[in-house]
PDB file of C-alpha atoms in Angstrom:
ATOM      1  CA  MET A 184      10.550 -25.724  44.194  1.00 37.00           C
ATOM      2  CA  THR A 185       8.107 -25.353  41.211  1.00 60.00           C
ATOM      3  CA  SER A 186       5.560 -28.122  41.520  1.00 80.00           C
ATOM      4  CA  PRO A 187       5.008 -30.201  38.363  1.00 89.00           C
ATOM      5  CA  ALA A 188       2.204 -29.494  35.990  1.00 87.00           C
ATOM      6  CA  GLN A 189      -0.807 -31.363  36.207  1.00 94.00           C
ATOM      7  CA  ARG A 190      -2.621 -29.980  32.975  1.00 97.00           C
ATOM      8  CA  VAL A 191      -1.132 -27.924  29.972  1.00 98.00           C
ATOM      9  CA  PRO A 192      -2.693 -25.283  27.853  1.00 98.00           C
ATOM     10  CA  VAL A 193      -2.135 -24.752  24.367  1.00 98.00           C
ATOM     11  CA  LEU A 194      -2.340 -21.563  22.605  1.00 98.00           C
ATOM     12  CA  MET A 195      -3.283 -21.152  19.163  1.00 98.00           C
ATOM     13  CA  TYR A 196      -2.465 -17.973  16.957  1.00 98.00           C
ATOM     14  CA  HIS A 197      -2.656 -17.396  13.377  1.00 98.00           C
ATOM     15  CA  ARG A 198      -1.650 -14.343  11.538  1.00 98.00           C
ATOM     16  CA  ILE A 199       0.621 -11.876  13.357  1.00 98.00           C
ATOM     17  CA  GLY A 200       0.363  -8.566  11.334  1.00 98.00           C
ATOM     18  CA  ALA A 201      -1.960  -5.756  10.633  1.00 96.00           C
ATOM     19  CA  ALA A 202      -5.645  -6.339  10.469  1.00 95.00           C
ATOM     20  CA  HIS A 203      -7.645  -4.428   7.853  1.00 94.00           C
ATOM     21  CA  ASN A 204     -11.315  -5.210   8.589  1.00 94.00           C
ATOM     22  CA  ASP A 205     -13.407  -6.680  11.445  1.00 93.00           C
ATOM     23  CA  TRP A 206     -13.237 -10.243   9.911  1.00 94.00           C
ATOM     24  CA  GLU A 207      -9.248 -10.319   9.926  1.00 94.00           C
ATOM     25  CA  ARG A 208      -9.242  -8.878  13.657  1.00 93.00           C
ATOM     26  CA  LYS A 209     -10.476 -12.210  14.954  1.00 92.00           C
ATOM     27  CA  TYR A 210      -7.598 -14.224  13.884  1.00 92.00           C
ATOM     28  CA  CYS A 211      -4.973 -11.348  13.406  1.00 97.00           C
ATOM     29  CA  VAL A 212      -2.869 -10.151  16.298  1.00 98.00           C
ATOM     30  CA  SER A 213      -0.895  -7.164  15.702  1.00 98.00           C
ATOM     31  CA  PRO A 214       2.987  -7.390  16.404  1.00 98.00           C
ATOM     32  CA  GLU A 215       2.679  -4.926  19.257  1.00 98.00           C
ATOM     33  CA  ALA A 216      -0.077  -7.371  20.867  1.00 98.00           C
ATOM     34  CA  PHE A 217       1.869 -10.462  20.447  1.00 98.00           C
ATOM     35  CA  ALA A 218       4.599  -8.916  22.207  1.00 98.00           C
ATOM     36  CA  ALA A 219       2.768  -7.641  25.011  1.00 98.00           C
ATOM     37  CA  HIS A 220       0.930 -11.341  25.129  1.00 98.00           C
ATOM     38  CA  MET A 221       4.173 -12.922  25.599  1.00 98.00           C
ATOM     39  CA  ASP A 222       5.668 -10.442  27.848  1.00 98.00           C
ATOM     40  CA  ALA A 223       2.636 -10.668  30.068  1.00 98.00           C
ATOM     41  CA  LEU A 224       2.638 -14.521  30.216  1.00 98.00           C
ATOM     42  CA  ALA A 225       6.596 -14.360  31.226  1.00 98.00           C
ATOM     43  CA  ARG A 226       5.689 -11.904  33.815  1.00 98.00           C
ATOM     44  CA  ALA A 227       3.036 -14.292  35.532  1.00 97.00           C
ATOM     45  CA  GLY A 228       5.438 -17.199  35.515  1.00 97.00           C
ATOM     46  CA  TRP A 229       4.179 -18.886  32.457  1.00 98.00           C
ATOM     47  CA  LYS A 230       6.747 -20.510  29.965  1.00 98.00           C
ATOM     48  CA  ALA A 231       6.550 -22.050  26.685  1.00 98.00           C
ATOM     49  CA  VAL A 232       7.701 -25.637  25.899  1.00 98.00           C
ATOM     50  CA  SER A 233       8.724 -27.457  22.829  1.00 98.00           C
ATOM     51  CA  ILE A 234       6.251 -29.784  21.316  1.00 98.00           C
ATOM     52  CA  ASP A 235       8.505 -32.833  22.075  1.00 97.00           C
ATOM     53  CA  ASP A 236       8.639 -32.064  25.922  1.00 98.00           C
ATOM     54  CA  PHE A 237       4.781 -31.479  25.583  1.00 98.00           C
ATOM     55  CA  PHE A 238       4.391 -34.896  24.408  1.00 98.00           C
ATOM     56  CA  THR A 239       7.033 -36.704  26.503  1.00 97.00           C
ATOM     57  CA  TRP A 240       4.949 -35.270  29.345  1.00 97.00           C
ATOM     58  CA  LEU A 241       1.911 -36.434  27.828  1.00 97.00           C
ATOM     59  CA  ASP A 242       3.340 -40.165  27.522  1.00 95.00           C
ATOM     60  CA  GLY A 243       4.494 -40.087  31.175  1.00 94.00           C
ATOM     61  CA  GLY A 244       8.165 -39.112  30.564  1.00 93.00           C
ATOM     62  CA  ALA A 245       9.904 -36.026  32.234  1.00 91.00           C
ATOM     63  CA  SER A 246       7.627 -33.534  33.982  1.00 95.00           C
ATOM     64  CA  LEU A 247       6.953 -30.197  33.243  1.00 97.00           C
ATOM     65  CA  PRO A 248       6.896 -27.122  35.637  1.00 95.00           C
ATOM     66  CA  GLU A 249       3.817 -25.647  36.669  1.00 95.00           C
ATOM     67  CA  GLY A 250       3.131 -22.824  34.184  1.00 97.00           C
ATOM     68  CA  ALA A 251       4.409 -24.819  30.962  1.00 98.00           C
ATOM     69  CA  PHE A 252       2.325 -24.034  27.914  1.00 98.00           C
ATOM     70  CA  LEU A 253       2.364 -24.985  24.331  1.00 98.00           C
ATOM     71  CA  LEU A 254       2.549 -22.096  21.947  1.00 98.00           C
ATOM     72  CA  THR A 255       1.240 -22.872  18.246  1.00 98.00           C
ATOM     73  CA  PHE A 256       0.499 -20.939  15.099  1.00 98.00           C
ATOM     74  CA  ASP A 257      -1.568 -22.263  12.105  1.00 98.00           C
ATOM     75  CA  ASP A 258      -1.206 -21.688   8.489  1.00 98.00           C
ATOM     76  CA  GLY A 259       2.459 -20.481   8.716  1.00 98.00           C
ATOM     77  CA  PHE A 260       2.167 -16.739   7.988  1.00 98.00           C
ATOM     78  CA  ARG A 261       5.192 -14.702   7.034  1.00 98.00           C
ATOM     79  CA  GLY A 262       4.304 -12.572  10.019  1.00 98.00           C
ATOM     80  CA  VAL A 263       5.414 -15.402  12.453  1.00 98.00           C
ATOM     81  CA  HIS A 264       8.826 -15.240  10.984  1.00 98.00           C
ATOM     82  CA  ASP A 265       8.877 -11.254  10.583  1.00 98.00           C
ATOM     83  CA  HIS A 266       7.274 -10.419  13.888  1.00 98.00           C
ATOM     84  CA  ALA A 267       6.733 -13.382  16.364  1.00 98.00           C
ATOM     85  CA  GLY A 268      10.438 -14.888  15.721  1.00 98.00           C
ATOM     86  CA  PRO A 269      12.460 -11.952  17.503  1.00 98.00           C
ATOM     87  CA  VAL A 270       9.950 -11.802  20.528  1.00 98.00           C
ATOM     88  CA  LEU A 271      10.403 -15.536  21.093  1.00 98.00           C
ATOM     89  CA  ARG A 272      13.826 -15.513  20.472  1.00 98.00           C
ATOM     90  CA  ARG A 273      14.578 -12.534  23.147  1.00 98.00           C
ATOM     91  CA  LEU A 274      12.427 -14.879  25.710  1.00 98.00           C
ATOM     92  CA  GLY A 275      14.099 -17.874  24.637  1.00 98.00           C
ATOM     93  CA  TRP A 276      10.806 -19.730  23.974  1.00 98.00           C
ATOM     94  CA  PRO A 277      10.068 -22.564  21.402  1.00 98.00           C
ATOM     95  CA  ALA A 278       7.048 -22.664  19.216  1.00 98.00           C
ATOM     96  CA  THR A 279       5.343 -24.861  16.683  1.00 98.00           C
ATOM     97  CA  VAL A 280       3.795 -23.881  13.323  1.00 98.00           C
ATOM     98  CA  PHE A 281       1.455 -25.761  11.459  1.00 98.00           C
ATOM     99  CA  LEU A 282       2.402 -25.533   7.603  1.00 98.00           C
ATOM    100  CA  VAL A 283      -0.299 -25.810   4.715  1.00 98.00           C
ATOM    101  CA  SER A 284       2.190 -27.921   2.336  1.00 98.00           C
ATOM    102  CA  GLY A 285       1.120 -26.973  -0.894  1.00 98.00           C
ATOM    103  CA  LEU A 286       1.509 -23.338  -0.428  1.00 98.00           C
ATOM    104  CA  ILE A 287       4.816 -22.592   1.078  1.00 98.00           C
ATOM    105  CA  GLY A 288       5.999 -19.304  -0.090  1.00 98.00           C
ATOM    106  CA  GLU A 289       2.708 -18.238  -1.356  1.00 98.00           C
ATOM    107  CA  ARG A 290      -0.618 -16.717   0.056  1.00 98.00           C
ATOM    108  CA  ASP A 291      -3.485 -18.154   2.179  1.00 97.00           C
ATOM    109  CA  ALA A 292      -5.547 -18.835  -0.939  1.00 96.00           C
ATOM    110  CA  TRP A 293      -8.305 -20.392   1.168  1.00 96.00           C
ATOM    111  CA  CYS A 294      -9.009 -17.075   2.964  1.00 94.00           C
ATOM    112  CA  GLU A 295     -10.029 -15.196  -0.426  1.00 92.00           C
ATOM    113  CA  LYS A 296     -13.387 -16.450  -0.360  1.00 88.00           C
ATOM    114  CA  HIS A 297     -13.958 -15.776   3.506  1.00 90.00           C
ATOM    115  CA  ASN A 298     -12.436 -12.253   3.791  1.00 93.00           C
ATOM    116  CA  PRO A 299     -15.058  -9.956   2.679  1.00 92.00           C
ATOM    117  CA  ASP A 300     -12.247  -7.776   1.307  1.00 91.00           C
ATOM    118  CA  GLY A 301     -10.800 -10.691  -0.744  1.00 89.00           C
ATOM    119  CA  HIS A 302      -7.479 -10.056   0.851  1.00 93.00           C
ATOM    120  CA  THR A 303      -4.790 -12.907   1.162  1.00 96.00           C
ATOM    121  CA  TYR A 304      -1.227 -12.525   2.986  1.00 97.00           C
ATOM    122  CA  PRO A 305       2.041 -14.132   2.263  1.00 98.00           C
ATOM    123  CA  LEU A 306       2.979 -17.494   4.075  1.00 98.00           C
ATOM    124  CA  MET A 307       6.619 -18.299   4.793  1.00 98.00           C
ATOM    125  CA  ASP A 308       8.748 -19.799   2.317  1.00 98.00           C
ATOM    126  CA  ARG A 309      11.431 -22.458   2.727  1.00 97.00           C
ATOM    127  CA  GLU A 310      14.169 -20.172   3.739  1.00 98.00           C
ATOM    128  CA  GLN A 311      12.247 -18.403   6.404  1.00 98.00           C
ATOM    129  CA  ILE A 312      10.835 -21.817   7.772  1.00 98.00           C
ATOM    130  CA  LEU A 313      14.532 -23.232   7.988  1.00 97.00           C
ATOM    131  CA  ALA A 314      15.528 -20.096   9.599  1.00 97.00           C
ATOM    132  CA  LEU A 315      12.754 -20.398  12.392  1.00 98.00           C
ATOM    133  CA  ARG A 316      13.551 -24.259  12.955  1.00 97.00           C
ATOM    134  CA  ALA A 317      17.187 -23.130  13.634  1.00 95.00           C
ATOM    135  CA  ARG A 318      15.912 -20.774  16.564  1.00 95.00           C
ATOM    136  CA  GLY A 319      13.785 -23.681  17.977  1.00 94.00           C
ATOM    137  CA  PHE A 320      10.707 -23.739  15.913  1.00 98.00           C
ATOM    138  CA  SER A 321       8.930 -27.073  15.082  1.00 98.00           C
ATOM    139  CA  PHE A 322       6.722 -27.598  12.052  1.00 98.00           C
ATOM    140  CA  HIS A 323       3.974 -30.099  11.445  1.00 98.00           C
ATOM    141  CA  SER A 324       0.947 -30.353   9.056  1.00 98.00           C
ATOM    142  CA  HIS A 325      -2.224 -28.322   8.430  1.00 98.00           C
ATOM    143  CA  THR A 326      -2.653 -30.335   5.364  1.00 98.00           C
ATOM    144  CA  ARG A 327      -1.772 -29.591   1.626  1.00 98.00           C
ATOM    145  CA  ASP A 328      -4.145 -26.841   1.085  1.00 97.00           C
ATOM    146  CA  HIS A 329      -6.313 -25.879   4.133  1.00 98.00           C
ATOM    147  CA  ALA A 330      -8.890 -28.184   3.118  1.00 97.00           C
ATOM    148  CA  ASP A 331     -12.026 -28.896   4.954  1.00 98.00           C
ATOM    149  CA  LEU A 332     -11.469 -32.271   5.777  1.00 98.00           C
ATOM    150  CA  PRO A 333     -14.869 -33.962   6.428  1.00 98.00           C
ATOM    151  CA  THR A 334     -16.372 -32.908   2.984  1.00 98.00           C
ATOM    152  CA  LEU A 335     -13.618 -34.929   0.911  1.00 98.00           C
ATOM    153  CA  ASP A 336     -13.800 -38.478  -0.375  1.00 98.00           C
ATOM    154  CA  ASP A 337     -11.450 -40.758   0.813  1.00 97.00           C
ATOM    155  CA  ALA A 338      -8.872 -40.574  -1.780  1.00 98.00           C
ATOM    156  CA  ALA A 339      -8.729 -36.885  -1.544  1.00 98.00           C
ATOM    157  CA  LEU A 340      -8.793 -36.999   2.117  1.00 98.00           C
ATOM    158  CA  GLN A 341      -5.528 -39.233   2.472  1.00 97.00           C
ATOM    159  CA  ALA A 342      -3.989 -37.152  -0.305  1.00 97.00           C
ATOM    160  CA  GLN A 343      -4.225 -34.125   1.987  1.00 98.00           C
ATOM    161  CA  LEU A 344      -3.327 -36.187   5.085  1.00 98.00           C
ATOM    162  CA  ALA A 345      -0.294 -38.264   3.733  1.00 98.00           C
ATOM    163  CA  GLY A 346       0.557 -35.913   1.219  1.00 98.00           C
ATOM    164  CA  ALA A 347       1.194 -33.038   3.442  1.00 98.00           C
ATOM    165  CA  ARG A 348       3.636 -35.102   5.533  1.00 98.00           C
ATOM    166  CA  HIS A 349       5.356 -36.434   2.638  1.00 98.00           C
ATOM    167  CA  ASP A 350       5.693 -32.667   1.478  1.00 98.00           C
ATOM    168  CA  LEU A 351       6.921 -31.701   4.547  1.00 98.00           C
ATOM    169  CA  GLU A 352       9.330 -34.203   5.503  1.00 98.00           C
ATOM    170  CA  ALA A 353      11.166 -33.721   2.290  1.00 97.00           C
ATOM    171  CA  LEU A 354      11.318 -29.994   2.995  1.00 97.00           C
ATOM    172  CA  LEU A 355      12.680 -30.470   6.701  1.00 97.00           C
ATOM    173  CA  GLY A 356      14.397 -33.654   6.618  1.00 96.00           C
ATOM    174  CA  GLU A 357      12.888 -35.001   9.624  1.00 96.00           C
ATOM    175  CA  PRO A 358       9.540 -36.736  10.746  1.00 97.00           C
ATOM    176  CA  VAL A 359       6.309 -34.731  10.458  1.00 98.00           C
ATOM    177  CA  ASP A 360       4.239 -36.684  13.205  1.00 98.00           C
ATOM    178  CA  TYR A 361       1.417 -34.018  14.474  1.00 98.00           C
ATOM    179  CA  LEU A 362      -1.521 -32.445  12.568  1.00 98.00           C
ATOM    180  CA  ALA A 363      -3.806 -29.417  13.189  1.00 98.00           C
ATOM    181  CA  TYR A 364      -7.273 -29.880  11.579  1.00 98.00           C
ATOM    182  CA  PRO A 365      -8.086 -27.052   9.396  1.00 98.00           C
ATOM    183  CA  TYR A 366     -11.125 -24.994  10.489  1.00 97.00           C
ATOM    184  CA  GLY A 367     -10.880 -27.363  13.383  1.00 97.00           C
ATOM    185  CA  ARG A 368     -13.224 -29.678  11.415  1.00 97.00           C
ATOM    186  CA  TYR A 369     -12.888 -33.553  11.894  1.00 98.00           C
ATOM    187  CA  ASP A 370     -15.122 -36.494  12.153  1.00 98.00           C
ATOM    188  CA  GLU A 371     -14.470 -40.229  12.951  1.00 97.00           C
ATOM    189  CA  ARG A 372     -13.417 -40.663   9.382  1.00 98.00           C
ATOM    190  CA  VAL A 373     -10.844 -38.023   9.364  1.00 98.00           C
ATOM    191  CA  LEU A 374      -9.493 -39.398  12.748  1.00 98.00           C
ATOM    192  CA  ARG A 375      -9.201 -42.747  11.110  1.00 98.00           C
ATOM    193  CA  GLN A 376      -7.415 -41.595   8.082  1.00 98.00           C
ATOM    194  CA  ALA A 377      -5.189 -39.247  10.262  1.00 98.00           C
ATOM    195  CA  ARG A 378      -4.284 -42.395  12.088  1.00 98.00           C
ATOM    196  CA  HIS A 379      -3.582 -44.360   8.830  1.00 97.00           C
ATOM    197  CA  ALA A 380      -1.614 -41.544   7.367  1.00 98.00           C
ATOM    198  CA  GLY A 381       0.963 -41.788  10.062  1.00 98.00           C
ATOM    199  CA  TYR A 382       0.565 -39.107  12.582  1.00 98.00           C
ATOM    200  CA  ARG A 383       0.852 -39.480  16.114  1.00 98.00           C
ATOM    201  CA  ALA A 384      -1.708 -36.960  17.314  1.00 98.00           C
ATOM    202  CA  ALA A 385      -3.722 -33.981  16.130  1.00 98.00           C
ATOM    203  CA  PHE A 386      -4.818 -30.862  17.593  1.00 98.00           C
ATOM    204  CA  SER A 387      -8.616 -29.577  17.424  1.00 98.00           C
ATOM    205  CA  VAL A 388      -9.663 -26.038  18.409  1.00 97.00           C
ATOM    206  CA  GLN A 389     -11.943 -27.193  21.203  1.00 97.00           C
ATOM    207  CA  PRO A 390     -10.908 -25.322  24.480  1.00 97.00           C
ATOM    208  CA  GLY A 391      -9.700 -26.541  27.754  1.00 97.00           C
ATOM    209  CA  PHE A 392      -6.547 -28.008  29.259  1.00 98.00           C
ATOM    210  CA  ASN A 393      -4.629 -31.162  28.085  1.00 98.00           C
ATOM    211  CA  ARG A 394      -3.877 -33.795  30.825  1.00 97.00           C
ATOM    212  CA  PRO A 395      -2.086 -36.994  30.367  1.00 96.00           C
ATOM    213  CA  ASP A 396      -5.458 -38.848  29.484  1.00 96.00           C
ATOM    214  CA  VAL A 397      -6.501 -36.675  26.560  1.00 97.00           C
ATOM    215  CA  ASP A 398      -7.442 -38.147  23.336  1.00 98.00           C
ATOM    216  CA  ARG A 399      -4.231 -37.692  21.201  1.00 98.00           C
ATOM    217  CA  PHE A 400      -6.136 -37.076  18.125  1.00 98.00           C
ATOM    218  CA  ARG A 401      -8.643 -34.414  20.001  1.00 98.00           C
ATOM    219  CA  LEU A 402      -5.811 -32.364  21.636  1.00 98.00           C
ATOM    220  CA  ARG A 403      -7.246 -29.126  22.845  1.00 98.00           C
ATOM    221  CA  ARG A 404      -6.366 -25.637  22.177  1.00 98.00           C
ATOM    222  CA  LEU A 405      -7.204 -21.941  23.157  1.00 98.00           C
ATOM    223  CA  ASP A 406      -8.035 -19.331  20.471  1.00 97.00           C
ATOM    224  CA  VAL A 407      -6.194 -16.232  20.777  1.00 98.00           C
ATOM    225  CA  PHE A 408      -7.819 -13.267  19.214  1.00 97.00           C
ATOM    226  CA  GLY A 409      -6.847 -10.080  17.831  1.00 96.00           C
ATOM    227  CA  THR A 410      -9.278  -8.512  20.209  1.00 96.00           C
ATOM    228  CA  ASP A 411      -7.176 -10.336  23.394  1.00 97.00           C
ATOM    229  CA  THR A 412      -5.630  -7.879  25.845  1.00 98.00           C
ATOM    230  CA  PRO A 413      -2.666  -9.360  27.747  1.00 98.00           C
ATOM    231  CA  ALA A 414      -5.219  -9.393  30.702  1.00 97.00           C
ATOM    232  CA  MET A 415      -7.825 -11.450  28.714  1.00 97.00           C
ATOM    233  CA  LEU A 416      -5.133 -13.920  27.608  1.00 98.00           C
ATOM    234  CA  ARG A 417      -3.935 -14.233  31.252  1.00 98.00           C
ATOM    235  CA  ARG A 418      -7.346 -15.151  32.071  1.00 97.00           C
ATOM    236  CA  LYS A 419      -8.002 -17.306  29.123  1.00 98.00           C
ATOM    237  CA  ILE A 420      -4.846 -19.551  29.998  1.00 98.00           C
ATOM    238  CA  THR A 421      -5.434 -19.580  33.521  1.00 97.00           C
ATOM    239  CA  LEU A 422      -9.062 -20.906  33.190  1.00 96.00           C
ATOM    240  CA  GLY A 423      -8.693 -23.108  30.057  1.00 97.00           C
ATOM    241  CA  SER A 424     -11.343 -21.012  28.336  1.00 96.00           C
ATOM    242  CA  ASN A 425     -11.821 -18.911  25.149  1.00 96.00           C
ATOM    243  CA  ASP A 426     -13.704 -16.412  27.185  1.00 93.00           C
ATOM    244  CA  GLY A 427     -10.899 -13.765  28.556  1.00 91.00           C
ATOM    245  CA  ARG A 428     -13.690 -11.446  29.925  1.00 85.00           C
ATOM    246  CA  LEU A 429     -13.483 -10.396  33.591  1.00 76.00           C
ATOM    247  CA  THR A 430     -16.917 -11.549  34.147  1.00 73.00           C
ATOM    248  CA  ALA A 431     -16.179 -14.862  33.110  1.00 67.00           C
ATOM    249  CA  ALA A 432     -13.337 -15.195  35.547  1.00 64.00           C
ATOM    250  CA  LEU A 433     -15.396 -13.754  38.232  1.00 65.00           C
ATOM    251  CA  ARG A 434     -18.090 -16.546  37.560  1.00 66.00           C
ATOM    252  CA  TYR A 435     -15.680 -19.271  37.274  1.00 63.00           C
ATOM    253  CA  ASN A 436     -14.077 -18.201  40.777  1.00 59.00           C
ATOM    254  CA  ALA A 437     -17.518 -17.867  42.267  1.00 56.00           C
ATOM    255  CA  ASP A 438     -18.590 -21.387  40.962  1.00 58.00           C
ATOM    256  CA  ARG A 439     -15.567 -22.824  42.559  1.00 57.00           C
ATOM    257  CA  ALA A 440     -16.090 -21.254  45.743  1.00 55.00           C
ATOM    258  CA  LEU A 441     -19.711 -22.699  45.894  1.00 53.00           C
ATOM    259  CA  ALA A 442     -18.528 -25.914  44.950  1.00 56.00           C
ATOM    260  CA  ARG A 443     -15.887 -25.973  47.863  1.00 62.00           C
ATOM    261  CA  LEU A 444     -18.970 -25.236  50.060  1.00 64.00           C
ATOM    262  CA  GLY A 445     -20.986 -28.230  48.549  1.00 68.00           C
ATOM    263  CA  ILE A 446     -23.497 -25.546  47.046  1.00 65.00           C
ATOM    264  CA  ARG A 447     -24.799 -26.224  43.759  1.00 60.00           C
ATOM    265  CA  HIS A 448     -26.786 -23.800  41.759  1.00 56.00           C
TER     266      HIS A 448
END
């Protein structure tokens, strides 16, 4: 019998597609690599769960099996529909996408100034979003235009947070309860405003596992990079770390062995 999960990791992907420079390779995972990632996790006994089941577990409701994880995508790139969707449909796995509500069907304009080549990439349109929702995907907020939230004044901050909820609820016809902070950036004022805007919880980019006592507005996620091999991803999700190198796993296991022996170093 499978034992219940005591801690649940959350994976964070961004664009699924082809990378054209080193900057893009960090947050862009090729379609082939994504399929290899998911298949490796499935073979190792991991299974993606829905965001509703994740929060039911956090709140002390139904248990999740050991090996449960939450799969998330930030930004809503079209490659999630084109490339990730078929892989997850084959596995029967759900996922959650955090959408930039003011740019539905457009491009990732916020990356133009960050990408050394100035490239931008298409984001999902309404039809693609609704098609994925029919296949078990959930959609929540990544603000209105991917703003750096701590830099905004109160009025602009509330427009980004409450405005995105309004936009997405009109698009989806259902509650939008969860937020992912753009760039992972937030402060105490952002947390207060997120609660005021009606969000039930929010996801950071701080690595680690989530346990029932986790701060609901500082939920942890593990970054998945385009350079991660399936073996590196398995180490990341097992250790709750953004470091998937073999040396990191060996060091972790050595530290645990020493701790069991009561030895500190």
